[in-house]
């Protein structure tokens, strides 16, 4: 199987096929209607809609310039199939921005770059760090994405000298951020579901999404609901034994009553059985009062998850047992209660509070 980067390079400008998914979209000729049912520059849905097409049939050929042009609030960017290689920043003054993959298949529309935490900045001022490595950063409130892939194709194998191997596909900080039918591809720290400040309890909703990675690949302090999502743990050629990594690493602020909620989802793996932990708490040095929270319920945990010791500890002073970790009615080999003390379970009464409505309040992106 080709690496993610080689797949992207092979098909760049013609569509989007990454490590997962078929390359069928790549072989398609240029479609006469690249924006599908969403109009075109000559048949614009409304004055606040912009069209992006790498072949030059839209208002812009790249996503970054389109986002920069989409000033104000309530703008929509319709993205024609293609691989868009650049970093993108959605600043806080671009509230209610919507990105739509025009084909309806997220494999066709890919936003990708390859910075890592240890990548040197061009101006010589140091390295990017974890946050700076993100392909896409969303600071605006009310951001929505549909049928888009967000990826970081930086590879450890290409850079064995790096110690900063975090490589974020997207960092989401804004309140009321929603992703429907999207894909998030990377290795370490793929999806950074965060907030703008310790006191900002940013709410995020992910529905029918796919996320892959290895180390802490869903992490941060947001209040985030993952509904009917698919999480995929990857094989690692640089390690010979378990553990390969962790799916979740929440860093929920201590004052926030709601952290990560995973419901009606599934976790699968390309790695050997039991080579992955479900989660570990992240208490960053910038917030030693963090009290990480994760609830996984009504989900299928595949054999890749270690059923005996599904949780780990990142920092010795903050053991996972002291955090807000819980499960409820999960199934699959990775959910077996082989050692009940290692798997805190909600009661039926407690579980009633762990719903999308309970976490997101008056915001109802799932309605």
mmCIF file of C-alpha atoms in Angstrom:
data_model
loop_
_atom_site.group_PDB
_atom_site.id
_atom_site.type_symbol
_atom_site.label_atom_id
_atom_site.label_comp_id
_atom_site.label_asym_id
_atom_site.label_seq_id
_atom_site.Cartn_x
_atom_site.Cartn_y
_atom_site.Cartn_z
ATOM 1 C CA UNK A 1 0.000 0.000 0.000
ATOM 2 C CA UNK A 2 1.445 3.438 -0.862
ATOM 3 C CA UNK A 3 2.098 5.920 1.913
ATOM 4 C CA UNK A 4 -0.391 8.713 2.446
ATOM 5 C CA UNK A 5 2.029 11.234 0.979
ATOM 6 C CA UNK A 6 2.730 9.188 -2.149
ATOM 7 C CA UNK A 7 -0.993 8.730 -2.726
ATOM 8 C CA UNK A 8 -1.555 12.454 -2.448
ATOM 9 C CA UNK A 9 1.359 13.257 -4.731
ATOM 10 C CA UNK A 10 0.229 10.738 -7.306
ATOM 11 C CA UNK A 11 -3.254 12.155 -7.492
ATOM 12 C CA UNK A 12 -2.654 15.840 -6.646
ATOM 13 C CA UNK A 13 -4.886 18.192 -8.583
ATOM 14 C CA UNK A 14 -7.120 15.402 -9.825
ATOM 15 C CA UNK A 15 -9.131 14.568 -6.733
ATOM 16 C CA UNK A 16 -8.427 12.962 -3.399
ATOM 17 C CA UNK A 17 -7.367 9.463 -2.469
ATOM 18 C CA UNK A 18 -5.458 8.959 0.738
ATOM 19 C CA UNK A 19 -4.373 5.940 2.705
ATOM 20 C CA UNK A 20 -8.000 4.937 3.095
ATOM 21 C CA UNK A 21 -10.643 5.123 0.410
ATOM 22 C CA UNK A 22 -10.597 4.221 -3.214
ATOM 23 C CA UNK A 23 -8.834 6.254 -5.917
ATOM 24 C CA UNK A 24 -11.863 6.098 -8.176
ATOM 25 C CA UNK A 25 -12.347 9.851 -7.995
ATOM 26 C CA UNK A 26 -8.858 10.376 -9.375
ATOM 27 C CA UNK A 27 -9.619 8.722 -12.675
ATOM 28 C CA UNK A 28 -12.639 10.846 -13.412
ATOM 29 C CA UNK A 29 -12.291 13.446 -16.155
ATOM 30 C CA UNK A 30 -12.945 17.073 -15.307
ATOM 31 C CA UNK A 31 -16.646 17.373 -14.635
ATOM 32 C CA UNK A 32 -18.541 20.095 -16.493
ATOM 33 C CA UNK A 33 -20.296 20.940 -13.224
ATOM 34 C CA UNK A 34 -17.525 20.956 -10.615
ATOM 35 C CA UNK A 35 -19.787 22.462 -7.966
ATOM 36 C CA UNK A 36 -22.609 19.965 -8.390
ATOM 37 C CA UNK A 37 -25.934 21.109 -7.043
ATOM 38 C CA UNK A 38 -24.415 24.172 -5.374
ATOM 39 C CA UNK A 39 -24.458 26.468 -8.388
ATOM 40 C CA UNK A 40 -21.416 28.181 -9.899
ATOM 41 C CA UNK A 41 -19.954 31.681 -10.232
ATOM 42 C CA UNK A 42 -22.454 32.318 -13.053
ATOM 43 C CA UNK A 43 -25.330 30.757 -11.107
ATOM 44 C CA UNK A 44 -24.400 31.826 -7.609
ATOM 45 C CA UNK A 45 -26.617 30.547 -4.816
ATOM 46 C CA UNK A 46 -26.384 33.932 -3.125
ATOM 47 C CA UNK A 47 -24.021 36.872 -2.821
ATOM 48 C CA UNK A 48 -22.300 35.348 0.214
ATOM 49 C CA UNK A 49 -21.194 32.156 -1.578
ATOM 50 C CA UNK A 50 -17.748 31.754 -3.117
ATOM 51 C CA UNK A 51 -16.565 28.912 -5.357
ATOM 52 C CA UNK A 52 -13.151 27.253 -5.191
ATOM 53 C CA UNK A 53 -11.738 25.057 -7.956
ATOM 54 C CA UNK A 54 -8.074 24.136 -8.560
ATOM 55 C CA UNK A 55 -8.797 24.021 -12.308
ATOM 56 C CA UNK A 56 -9.736 27.702 -12.364
ATOM 57 C CA UNK A 57 -13.497 27.435 -12.826
ATOM 58 C CA UNK A 58 -14.358 29.181 -9.557
ATOM 59 C CA UNK A 59 -13.748 32.481 -7.806
ATOM 60 C CA UNK A 60 -10.507 31.088 -6.326
ATOM 61 C CA UNK A 61 -8.145 28.226 -7.060
ATOM 62 C CA UNK A 62 -7.109 27.601 -3.436
ATOM 63 C CA UNK A 63 -8.910 27.468 -0.110
ATOM 64 C CA UNK A 64 -6.613 29.838 1.750
ATOM 65 C CA UNK A 65 -7.239 32.761 -0.596
ATOM 66 C CA UNK A 66 -10.971 32.022 -0.551
ATOM 67 C CA UNK A 67 -11.073 32.064 3.257
ATOM 68 C CA UNK A 68 -9.100 35.318 3.291
ATOM 69 C CA UNK A 69 -11.639 36.802 0.862
ATOM 70 C CA UNK A 70 -14.631 35.573 2.858
ATOM 71 C CA UNK A 71 -14.650 38.461 5.304
ATOM 72 C CA UNK A 72 -17.540 39.113 7.635
ATOM 73 C CA UNK A 73 -20.035 36.541 8.830
ATOM 74 C CA UNK A 74 -22.219 33.913 7.235
ATOM 75 C CA UNK A 75 -20.090 33.114 4.183
ATOM 76 C CA UNK A 76 -20.100 29.786 2.312
ATOM 77 C CA UNK A 77 -17.245 28.240 0.345
ATOM 78 C CA UNK A 78 -18.167 25.517 -2.139
ATOM 79 C CA UNK A 79 -15.105 23.383 -2.893
ATOM 80 C CA UNK A 80 -14.788 21.504 -6.171
ATOM 81 C CA UNK A 81 -13.026 18.119 -6.026
ATOM 82 C CA UNK A 82 -9.283 18.502 -5.676
ATOM 83 C CA UNK A 83 -6.296 18.345 -3.376
ATOM 84 C CA UNK A 84 -5.671 21.761 -1.811
ATOM 85 C CA UNK A 85 -2.158 21.887 -0.366
ATOM 86 C CA UNK A 86 -1.676 24.817 1.985
ATOM 87 C CA UNK A 87 -2.294 25.846 5.553
ATOM 88 C CA UNK A 88 -5.574 27.632 6.272
ATOM 89 C CA UNK A 89 -6.526 29.952 9.142
ATOM 90 C CA UNK A 90 -10.156 30.833 9.837
ATOM 91 C CA UNK A 91 -9.876 33.838 12.133
ATOM 92 C CA UNK A 92 -12.445 34.753 14.778
ATOM 93 C CA UNK A 93 -13.916 37.560 12.648
ATOM 94 C CA UNK A 94 -15.122 35.033 10.048
ATOM 95 C CA UNK A 95 -17.995 33.645 12.120
ATOM 96 C CA UNK A 96 -20.571 31.249 10.676
ATOM 97 C CA UNK A 97 -18.308 30.184 7.810
ATOM 98 C CA UNK A 98 -19.357 26.993 5.987
ATOM 99 C CA UNK A 99 -17.137 24.735 3.849
ATOM 100 C CA UNK A 100 -18.889 22.300 1.512
ATOM 101 C CA UNK A 101 -17.257 19.533 -0.505
ATOM 102 C CA UNK A 102 -19.292 19.812 -3.696
ATOM 103 C CA UNK A 103 -19.218 16.131 -4.693
ATOM 104 C CA UNK A 104 -20.725 14.915 -1.424
ATOM 105 C CA UNK A 105 -17.817 12.458 -0.970
ATOM 106 C CA UNK A 106 -15.101 13.699 1.414
ATOM 107 C CA UNK A 107 -12.478 11.602 -0.386
ATOM 108 C CA UNK A 108 -12.799 13.951 -3.359
ATOM 109 C CA UNK A 109 -11.970 17.193 -1.532
ATOM 110 C CA UNK A 110 -8.802 17.254 0.566
ATOM 111 C CA UNK A 111 -7.176 20.083 2.537
ATOM 112 C CA UNK A 112 -3.654 18.933 3.361
ATOM 113 C CA UNK A 113 -0.207 20.119 4.396
ATOM 114 C CA UNK A 114 2.842 18.543 6.040
ATOM 115 C CA UNK A 115 4.128 20.618 8.957
ATOM 116 C CA UNK A 116 5.052 18.897 12.210
ATOM 117 C CA UNK A 117 5.726 20.325 15.647
ATOM 118 C CA UNK A 118 9.448 19.965 14.986
ATOM 119 C CA UNK A 119 9.412 21.525 11.524
ATOM 120 C CA UNK A 120 11.688 24.606 11.445
ATOM 121 C CA UNK A 121 9.957 27.855 10.572
ATOM 122 C CA UNK A 122 11.223 29.490 7.368
ATOM 123 C CA UNK A 123 12.282 32.646 9.224
ATOM 124 C CA UNK A 124 14.574 30.711 11.546
ATOM 125 C CA UNK A 125 12.641 31.683 14.681
ATOM 126 C CA UNK A 126 12.252 28.109 15.894
ATOM 127 C CA UNK A 127 9.855 25.267 15.164
ATOM 128 C CA UNK A 128 6.107 25.327 14.630
ATOM 129 C CA UNK A 129 5.090 23.459 17.779
ATOM 130 C CA UNK A 130 1.960 21.360 17.994
ATOM 131 C CA UNK A 131 -0.565 24.134 17.371
ATOM 132 C CA UNK A 132 1.483 25.662 14.593
ATOM 133 C CA UNK A 133 1.657 22.353 12.761
ATOM 134 C CA UNK A 134 -2.073 22.357 11.956
ATOM 135 C CA UNK A 135 -3.086 22.231 8.324
ATOM 136 C CA UNK A 136 -6.324 24.053 9.194
ATOM 137 C CA UNK A 137 -6.958 26.206 12.269
ATOM 138 C CA UNK A 138 -10.496 27.336 13.079
ATOM 139 C CA UNK A 139 -10.868 30.168 15.590
ATOM 140 C CA UNK A 140 -14.269 31.423 14.431
ATOM 141 C CA UNK A 141 -17.564 30.537 16.084
ATOM 142 C CA UNK A 142 -20.269 28.799 14.111
ATOM 143 C CA UNK A 143 -17.941 27.038 11.674
ATOM 144 C CA UNK A 144 -19.451 24.164 9.670
ATOM 145 C CA UNK A 145 -17.811 21.694 7.294
ATOM 146 C CA UNK A 146 -19.527 19.060 5.179
ATOM 147 C CA UNK A 147 -17.967 16.280 3.111
ATOM 148 C CA UNK A 148 -14.369 17.535 3.362
ATOM 149 C CA UNK A 149 -11.120 15.745 4.274
ATOM 150 C CA UNK A 150 -8.645 17.507 6.573
ATOM 151 C CA UNK A 151 -5.200 15.896 6.520
ATOM 152 C CA UNK A 152 -1.617 16.217 7.622
ATOM 153 C CA UNK A 153 0.640 13.899 5.613
ATOM 154 C CA UNK A 154 3.891 14.497 7.515
ATOM 155 C CA UNK A 155 5.527 11.122 8.217
ATOM 156 C CA UNK A 156 7.913 10.053 10.980
ATOM 157 C CA UNK A 157 9.664 7.707 8.556
ATOM 158 C CA UNK A 158 10.682 10.663 6.380
ATOM 159 C CA UNK A 159 12.067 12.633 9.322
ATOM 160 C CA UNK A 160 13.693 10.264 11.836
ATOM 161 C CA UNK A 161 15.700 13.131 13.332
ATOM 162 C CA UNK A 162 12.578 14.963 14.563
ATOM 163 C CA UNK A 163 11.582 14.815 18.218
ATOM 164 C CA UNK A 164 8.468 16.952 17.715
ATOM 165 C CA UNK A 165 6.369 14.422 15.811
ATOM 166 C CA UNK A 166 2.946 15.912 16.468
ATOM 167 C CA UNK A 167 1.319 16.791 13.129
ATOM 168 C CA UNK A 168 -2.194 18.226 13.392
ATOM 169 C CA UNK A 169 -4.709 17.974 10.556
ATOM 170 C CA UNK A 170 -7.096 20.500 12.106
ATOM 171 C CA UNK A 171 -7.223 22.557 15.286
ATOM 172 C CA UNK A 172 -10.774 23.630 16.150
ATOM 173 C CA UNK A 173 -11.216 26.328 18.797
ATOM 174 C CA UNK A 174 -14.491 28.048 17.998
ATOM 175 C CA UNK A 175 -17.796 27.497 19.789
ATOM 176 C CA UNK A 176 -20.563 25.796 17.804
ATOM 177 C CA UNK A 177 -18.234 24.080 15.336
ATOM 178 C CA UNK A 178 -19.912 21.265 13.402
ATOM 179 C CA UNK A 179 -18.516 18.640 11.040
ATOM 180 C CA UNK A 180 -20.756 16.360 9.013
ATOM 181 C CA UNK A 181 -19.418 13.488 6.932
ATOM 182 C CA UNK A 182 -15.812 14.706 7.167
ATOM 183 C CA UNK A 183 -12.516 12.825 7.371
ATOM 184 C CA UNK A 184 -9.502 13.671 9.530
ATOM 185 C CA UNK A 185 -6.250 11.967 8.517
ATOM 186 C CA UNK A 186 -2.903 11.995 10.258
ATOM 187 C CA UNK A 187 -0.783 10.090 12.746
ATOM 188 C CA UNK A 188 0.010 11.879 16.015
ATOM 189 C CA UNK A 189 -2.464 14.553 17.198
ATOM 190 C CA UNK A 190 -4.702 14.384 14.121
ATOM 191 C CA UNK A 191 -7.800 16.161 15.478
ATOM 192 C CA UNK A 192 -7.194 18.932 18.017
ATOM 193 C CA UNK A 193 -10.648 19.680 19.459
ATOM 194 C CA UNK A 194 -9.837 22.640 21.679
ATOM 195 C CA UNK A 195 -11.034 26.104 22.718
ATOM 196 C CA UNK A 196 -9.740 29.661 22.534
ATOM 197 C CA UNK A 197 -9.111 29.963 26.283
ATOM 198 C CA UNK A 198 -9.352 28.003 29.526
ATOM 199 C CA UNK A 199 -12.575 29.783 30.367
ATOM 200 C CA UNK A 200 -14.089 29.281 26.903
ATOM 201 C CA UNK A 201 -16.059 26.026 26.846
ATOM 202 C CA UNK A 202 -16.190 25.606 23.077
ATOM 203 C CA UNK A 203 -18.895 23.188 21.906
ATOM 204 C CA UNK A 204 -18.197 20.981 18.903
ATOM 205 C CA UNK A 205 -20.196 18.301 17.094
ATOM 206 C CA UNK A 206 -18.874 15.592 14.768
ATOM 207 C CA UNK A 207 -21.414 13.421 12.940
ATOM 208 C CA UNK A 208 -20.670 10.498 10.600
ATOM 209 C CA UNK A 209 -16.972 11.418 10.547
ATOM 210 C CA UNK A 210 -13.856 9.293 10.118
ATOM 211 C CA UNK A 211 -10.692 9.925 12.152
ATOM 212 C CA UNK A 212 -7.432 7.994 11.914
ATOM 213 C CA UNK A 213 -4.091 8.185 13.691
ATOM 214 C CA UNK A 214 -1.881 6.653 16.349
ATOM 215 C CA UNK A 215 -0.747 8.797 19.316
ATOM 216 C CA UNK A 216 -3.411 10.897 21.095
ATOM 217 C CA UNK A 217 -5.067 11.486 17.755
ATOM 218 C CA UNK A 218 -8.229 13.067 19.201
ATOM 219 C CA UNK A 219 -7.216 15.536 21.898
ATOM 220 C CA UNK A 220 -7.867 18.925 23.510
ATOM 221 C CA UNK A 221 -10.161 20.698 25.961
ATOM 222 C CA UNK A 222 -13.334 21.277 23.918
ATOM 223 C CA UNK A 223 -16.778 20.056 24.863
ATOM 224 C CA UNK A 224 -17.062 17.717 21.886
ATOM 225 C CA UNK A 225 -19.660 15.150 20.835
ATOM 226 C CA UNK A 226 -18.608 12.427 18.379
ATOM 227 C CA UNK A 227 -21.812 10.897 17.048
ATOM 228 C CA UNK A 228 -21.751 7.819 14.785
ATOM 229 C CA UNK A 229 -18.075 8.352 14.011
ATOM 230 C CA UNK A 230 -15.415 5.845 12.993
ATOM 231 C CA UNK A 231 -12.008 5.966 14.669
ATOM 232 C CA UNK A 232 -9.198 3.958 13.068
ATOM 233 C CA UNK A 233 -5.898 3.141 14.792
ATOM 234 C CA UNK A 234 -2.923 2.676 12.484
ATOM 235 C CA UNK A 235 -0.087 0.190 12.275
ATOM 236 C CA UNK A 236 3.324 1.585 13.267
ATOM 237 C CA UNK A 237 6.500 0.304 11.651
ATOM 238 C CA UNK A 238 8.693 2.211 14.111
ATOM 239 C CA UNK A 239 7.547 0.170 17.130
ATOM 240 C CA UNK A 240 7.846 -3.540 17.739
ATOM 241 C CA UNK A 241 5.494 -3.893 20.695
ATOM 242 C CA UNK A 242 2.450 -2.418 22.382
ATOM 243 C CA UNK A 243 1.255 0.146 23.069
ATOM 244 C CA UNK A 244 1.236 1.839 19.710
ATOM 245 C CA UNK A 245 -0.753 4.785 21.008
ATOM 246 C CA UNK A 246 -4.000 6.221 22.347
ATOM 247 C CA UNK A 247 -7.224 7.224 20.630
ATOM 248 C CA UNK A 248 -8.314 10.031 22.966
ATOM 249 C CA UNK A 249 -6.345 12.485 25.134
ATOM 250 C CA UNK A 250 -8.814 15.031 26.553
ATOM 251 C CA UNK A 251 -7.549 18.016 28.523
ATOM 252 C CA UNK A 252 -10.898 19.313 29.794
ATOM 253 C CA UNK A 253 -10.665 22.400 32.000
ATOM 254 C CA UNK A 254 -11.438 21.642 35.618
ATOM 255 C CA UNK A 255 -14.315 24.129 35.639
ATOM 256 C CA UNK A 256 -15.929 22.616 32.540
ATOM 257 C CA UNK A 257 -18.658 20.094 33.432
ATOM 258 C CA UNK A 258 -18.531 18.497 29.970
ATOM 259 C CA UNK A 259 -15.587 17.094 28.010
ATOM 260 C CA UNK A 260 -15.606 14.477 25.232
ATOM 261 C CA UNK A 261 -18.645 12.310 24.541
ATOM 262 C CA UNK A 262 -18.378 9.424 22.084
ATOM 263 C CA UNK A 263 -21.665 7.780 21.227
ATOM 264 C CA UNK A 264 -22.948 5.279 18.675
ATOM 265 C CA UNK A 265 -19.450 5.104 17.215
ATOM 266 C CA UNK A 266 -16.878 2.421 16.439
ATOM 267 C CA UNK A 267 -13.146 1.934 16.785
ATOM 268 C CA UNK A 268 -11.292 -0.340 14.381
ATOM 269 C CA UNK A 269 -7.609 -0.987 13.847
ATOM 270 C CA UNK A 270 -4.979 -1.975 11.305
ATOM 271 C CA UNK A 271 -2.620 -2.855 14.180
ATOM 272 C CA UNK A 272 -2.352 -6.147 16.095
ATOM 273 C CA UNK A 273 -4.994 -6.904 18.704
ATOM 274 C CA UNK A 274 -4.762 -4.973 21.986
ATOM 275 C CA UNK A 275 -1.964 -2.707 20.738
ATOM 276 C CA UNK A 276 -3.914 0.484 21.479
ATOM 277 C CA UNK A 277 -5.276 2.122 24.603
ATOM 278 C CA UNK A 278 -8.631 3.820 24.486
ATOM 279 C CA UNK A 279 -7.439 7.003 26.182
ATOM 280 C CA UNK A 280 -5.092 8.790 28.515
ATOM 281 C CA UNK A 281 -5.602 12.147 30.260
ATOM 282 C CA UNK A 282 -3.651 15.175 29.118
ATOM 283 C CA UNK A 283 -2.920 17.717 31.850
ATOM 284 C CA UNK A 284 -0.836 20.336 30.027
ATOM 285 C CA UNK A 285 1.775 22.427 31.800
ATOM 286 C CA UNK A 286 -0.291 25.504 30.898
ATOM 287 C CA UNK A 287 -3.246 24.209 32.952
ATOM 288 C CA UNK A 288 -2.337 21.983 35.863
ATOM 289 C CA UNK A 289 -5.927 22.302 37.110
ATOM 290 C CA UNK A 290 -7.278 20.404 34.074
ATOM 291 C CA UNK A 291 -9.616 17.523 34.891
ATOM 292 C CA UNK A 292 -9.887 15.481 31.665
ATOM 293 C CA UNK A 293 -13.298 14.021 30.866
ATOM 294 C CA UNK A 294 -14.237 11.284 28.405
ATOM 295 C CA UNK A 295 -17.390 9.200 28.154
ATOM 296 C CA UNK A 296 -17.640 6.423 25.564
ATOM 297 C CA UNK A 297 -21.079 4.904 25.288
ATOM 298 C CA UNK A 298 -23.145 2.657 23.033
ATOM 299 C CA UNK A 299 -20.105 2.146 20.812
ATOM 300 C CA UNK A 300 -18.281 -0.839 19.319
ATOM 301 C CA UNK A 301 -14.658 -1.196 20.377
ATOM 302 C CA UNK A 302 -12.689 -3.504 18.118
ATOM 303 C CA UNK A 303 -9.941 -5.938 19.037
ATOM 304 C CA UNK A 304 -7.272 -3.275 18.564
ATOM 305 C CA UNK A 305 -8.198 -1.806 21.966
ATOM 306 C CA UNK A 306 -6.569 -3.352 25.038
ATOM 307 C CA UNK A 307 -9.555 -4.634 27.020
ATOM 308 C CA UNK A 308 -7.514 -5.415 30.140
ATOM 309 C CA UNK A 309 -5.902 -1.982 30.596
ATOM 310 C CA UNK A 310 -7.713 0.375 28.210
ATOM 311 C CA UNK A 311 -6.490 3.567 29.895
ATOM 312 C CA UNK A 312 -3.016 4.936 30.440
ATOM 313 C CA UNK A 313 -1.415 7.839 32.290
ATOM 314 C CA UNK A 314 0.488 10.565 30.467
ATOM 315 C CA UNK A 315 2.003 12.296 33.526
ATOM 316 C CA UNK A 316 2.782 10.460 36.754
ATOM 317 C CA UNK A 317 1.187 13.134 38.913
ATOM 318 C CA UNK A 318 -2.135 12.846 37.098
ATOM 319 C CA UNK A 319 -3.216 9.192 36.953
ATOM 320 C CA UNK A 320 -6.146 8.277 34.775
ATOM 321 C CA UNK A 321 -8.025 6.962 37.823
ATOM 322 C CA UNK A 322 -8.333 10.533 39.139
ATOM 323 C CA UNK A 323 -9.944 11.809 35.935
ATOM 324 C CA UNK A 324 -13.507 11.778 34.613
ATOM 325 C CA UNK A 325 -13.379 8.650 32.453
ATOM 326 C CA UNK A 326 -16.418 6.423 32.029
ATOM 327 C CA UNK A 327 -18.110 3.950 29.692
ATOM 328 C CA UNK A 328 -21.633 2.701 29.165
ATOM 329 C CA UNK A 329 -23.088 -0.197 27.166
ATOM 330 C CA UNK A 330 -20.154 -0.604 24.794
ATOM 331 C CA UNK A 331 -19.711 -3.778 22.759
ATOM 332 C CA UNK A 332 -16.944 -5.634 20.950
ATOM 333 C CA UNK A 333 -13.749 -7.396 22.013
ATOM 334 C CA UNK A 334 -12.118 -4.140 23.055
ATOM 335 C CA UNK A 335 -14.970 -3.434 25.481
ATOM 336 C CA UNK A 336 -14.836 -6.668 27.506
ATOM 337 C CA UNK A 337 -14.905 -6.158 31.257
ATOM 338 C CA UNK A 338 -11.984 -8.444 32.005
ATOM 339 C CA UNK A 339 -10.841 -6.273 34.911
ATOM 340 C CA UNK A 340 -13.865 -4.215 36.023
ATOM 341 C CA UNK A 341 -11.730 -1.891 38.135
ATOM 342 C CA UNK A 342 -9.958 -0.725 34.989
ATOM 343 C CA UNK A 343 -13.189 0.273 33.243
ATOM 344 C CA UNK A 344 -15.422 2.727 35.162
ATOM 345 C CA UNK A 345 -19.039 2.221 34.105
ATOM 346 C CA UNK A 346 -21.943 4.674 34.296
ATOM 347 C CA UNK A 347 -25.197 3.597 35.866
ATOM 348 C CA UNK A 348 -28.351 3.917 33.790
ATOM 349 C CA UNK A 349 -29.290 6.963 35.844
ATOM 350 C CA UNK A 350 -25.917 8.621 35.309
ATOM 351 C CA UNK A 351 -25.991 7.877 31.591
ATOM 352 C CA UNK A 352 -29.082 10.045 31.108
ATOM 353 C CA UNK A 353 -26.892 13.149 31.438
ATOM 354 C CA UNK A 354 -24.407 11.936 28.830
ATOM 355 C CA UNK A 355 -26.258 12.799 25.639
ATOM 356 C CA UNK A 356 -25.700 15.250 22.807
ATOM 357 C CA UNK A 357 -28.362 17.543 24.274
ATOM 358 C CA UNK A 358 -26.811 17.316 27.727
ATOM 359 C CA UNK A 359 -23.409 18.357 26.398
ATOM 360 C CA UNK A 360 -24.406 20.955 23.788
ATOM 361 C CA UNK A 361 -27.279 22.701 25.544
ATOM 362 C CA UNK A 362 -29.329 25.116 23.433
ATOM 363 C CA UNK A 363 -27.210 24.451 20.323
ATOM 364 C CA UNK A 364 -28.742 21.618 18.308
ATOM 365 C CA UNK A 365 -26.592 20.797 15.240
ATOM 366 C CA UNK A 366 -27.951 17.245 15.274
ATOM 367 C CA UNK A 367 -31.601 18.231 14.905
#
